[in-house]
Amino acid sequence: MNVWEAARLAFRGLRANKLRSGLTTLGIIIGVAAVIILVALGNGIQSGFTDSFGSLATQITVSANQEGTNGTPRDLTDADVDALADPADAPDVATATPIVSGPVTVQLPGGTQFRSSVTGTTADYLDVTDRALVVGRMFDDAERRAKVAVLAPGPVEDLFGGDAGAALGSEVRIGRTAFRVIGVVEATGQDDTVITPLGTARSFLLGGGDAVDTVVVVARSPETVPDALAQVTTILDDRHSIDEPAERDYTATAQQSLLDQVNQTLGFLTLFTVAVAAISLIVGGIGVANIMLVTVTERTREIGIRKAIGARKRAILQQFLLESTILAGFGGLVGILIGVGFSTAAAILLPQAIPDFPPPVVDVNSVLISFGISLLIGLVAGGYPANRAARLRPIEALRFQ
């Protein structure tokens, strides 16, 4: 008996018990669909995280550290910033942006005071930190000491009830000095700050001479981050007369390593959820094996008659293996349709219902692997029942009631 004839007999056997065959494939359908959907959700979350924080992949944050043990710790200064931005000594550094910060009070003239913080920095701050403006503009290099401010959502909510349009162009008092609001930035998590030019913050709000609290260094590409980090530490070690890493009076951290750790954690969580979903595939395989054993028992006399008229062990084995594989393969295909369809629909509808939730991303590998596993389950689950059927002796099978 050739394969096509065996397949025809297998289909005939499955059609004879349509309801039972459909229920048998249910476990495979649920398992395959669950794996595809969960992988798509995990990929979407990782992709959304990368899109949101991808700019951090080239960032190196340098902060003053007062715990250095090499004598008296030195502050980071404007001269350090200039040295880090020098392409002769740091060819892999694209920019170095100084930041000073501290607590302030902010209020409308004659209004209630609110506690906030000020970020004094340079004109490229928004580009470096990948923050966007809701309205207005950022100050430029010509406004290094101008009394202008860009507000985050927190002060806008406190002073203007969240109306960014009303905030634009208005006058606010920061500390004891009046500032003109020229822009409002979008919410990113640092929502209680007021951004001013570096010289303005030092002259009217914080003081501090030429000291800086933090330097945000941007490497030329993600691939050059390790080289840029090495150049940063070499320059600062030389300028601060540091001989041992433990004596450093500053801390330099590549944000890329933090992103890698978060992505790794997200990957582990995705694998865990997929492993949980794969349990339903195992349950589905047990269901296939159970039904195939029942089928062999019910068709014992049929098997005996076929063997009595000359059917070989291989033909019987082939037929029942095909039946179990068809059951599992059909369940896999239906599961793929459900999983891909659900993920595709979610990718369209989720951004409309929950704008901040990343849309699922279907992974072709998860589709192929889950379908391959469903076929493998069919072969494995049908192996023992098929072998049992093939080994039946004709006389015993014909006597079976």
CSV table of N, CA and C in Angstrom, one decimal, residues 299-313 315-316 389-399:
chain,number,residue,atom,x,y,z
A,299,ARG,N,-11.0,-0.4,16.4
A,299,ARG,CA,-10.8,-1.0,15.1
A,299,ARG,C,-10.0,-2.2,15.0
A,300,THR,N,-9.9,-2.9,16.2
A,300,THR,CA,-9.1,-4.2,16.3
A,300,THR,C,-9.6,-5.2,15.2
A,301,ARG,N,-10.9,-5.4,15.1
A,301,ARG,CA,-11.4,-6.4,14.1
A,301,ARG,C,-11.0,-6.0,12.7
A,302,GLU,N,-11.2,-4.7,12.4
A,302,GLU,CA,-10.8,-4.2,11.1
A,302,GLU,C,-9.3,-4.4,10.8
A,303,ILE,N,-8.5,-4.2,11.8
A,303,ILE,CA,-7.0,-4.5,11.6
A,303,ILE,C,-6.8,-6.0,11.3
A,304,GLY,N,-7.5,-6.8,12.1
A,304,GLY,CA,-7.4,-8.3,11.9
A,304,GLY,C,-7.8,-8.7,10.5
A,305,ILE,N,-8.9,-8.1,10.0
A,305,ILE,CA,-9.3,-8.5,8.7
A,305,ILE,C,-8.3,-8.0,7.6
A,306,ARG,N,-7.8,-6.8,7.8
A,306,ARG,CA,-6.8,-6.3,6.8
A,306,ARG,C,-5.5,-7.2,6.8
A,307,LYS,N,-5.1,-7.6,8.0
A,307,LYS,CA,-3.9,-8.4,8.1
A,307,LYS,C,-4.2,-9.8,7.6
A,308,ALA,N,-5.4,-10.3,7.8
A,308,ALA,CA,-5.7,-11.6,7.3
A,308,ALA,C,-5.7,-11.7,5.8
A,309,ILE,N,-6.1,-10.6,5.1
A,309,ILE,CA,-6.1,-10.6,3.6
A,309,ILE,C,-4.8,-10.1,3.0
A,310,GLY,N,-3.7,-10.0,3.9
A,310,GLY,CA,-2.4,-9.7,3.3
A,310,GLY,C,-1.8,-8.4,3.7
A,311,ALA,N,-2.5,-7.5,4.5
A,311,ALA,CA,-1.9,-6.2,4.8
A,311,ALA,C,-0.6,-6.4,5.7
A,312,ARG,N,0.4,-5.8,5.4
A,312,ARG,CA,1.7,-5.9,6.1
A,312,ARG,C,1.7,-5.0,7.3
A,313,LYS,N,2.6,-5.3,8.2
A,313,LYS,CA,2.8,-4.5,9.4
A,313,LYS,C,3.1,-3.1,9.1
A,315,ALA,N,2.1,-1.3,6.5
A,315,ALA,CA,0.9,-0.6,6.1
A,315,ALA,C,0.0,-0.2,7.2
A,316,ILE,N,-0.1,-1.1,8.2
A,316,ILE,CA,-0.9,-0.7,9.4
A,316,ILE,C,-0.2,0.4,10.2
A,389,ALA,N,-1.0,-1.4,17.0
A,389,ALA,CA,-1.9,-1.9,16.0
A,389,ALA,C,-1.2,-2.8,15.0
A,390,ALA,N,0.0,-2.4,14.6
A,390,ALA,CA,0.8,-3.2,13.6
A,390,ALA,C,1.2,-4.5,14.1
A,391,ARG,N,1.3,-4.7,15.5
A,391,ARG,CA,1.9,-5.9,16.0
A,391,ARG,C,0.7,-6.9,16.4
A,392,LEU,N,-0.5,-6.5,16.2
A,392,LEU,CA,-1.6,-7.4,16.5
A,392,LEU,C,-1.6,-8.6,15.6
A,393,ARG,N,-1.8,-9.8,16.2
A,393,ARG,CA,-1.9,-11.0,15.4
A,393,ARG,C,-3.3,-11.1,14.8
A,394,PRO,N,-3.4,-11.5,13.5
A,394,PRO,CA,-4.7,-11.6,12.9
A,394,PRO,C,-5.7,-12.4,13.6
A,395,ILE,N,-5.4,-13.6,14.1
A,395,ILE,CA,-6.3,-14.4,14.8
A,395,ILE,C,-6.9,-13.8,16.1
A,396,GLU,N,-5.9,-13.1,16.8
A,396,GLU,CA,-6.4,-12.5,18.0
A,396,GLU,C,-7.3,-11.3,17.7
A,397,ALA,N,-6.9,-10.5,16.7
A,397,ALA,CA,-7.7,-9.4,16.3
A,397,ALA,C,-9.1,-9.7,15.8
A,398,LEU,N,-9.2,-10.9,15.1
A,398,LEU,CA,-10.5,-11.3,14.6
A,398,LEU,C,-11.4,-11.8,15.8
A,399,ARG,N,-10.8,-12.3,16.8
A,399,ARG,CA,-11.6,-12.8,18.0
A,399,ARG,C,-12.0,-11.7,18.9
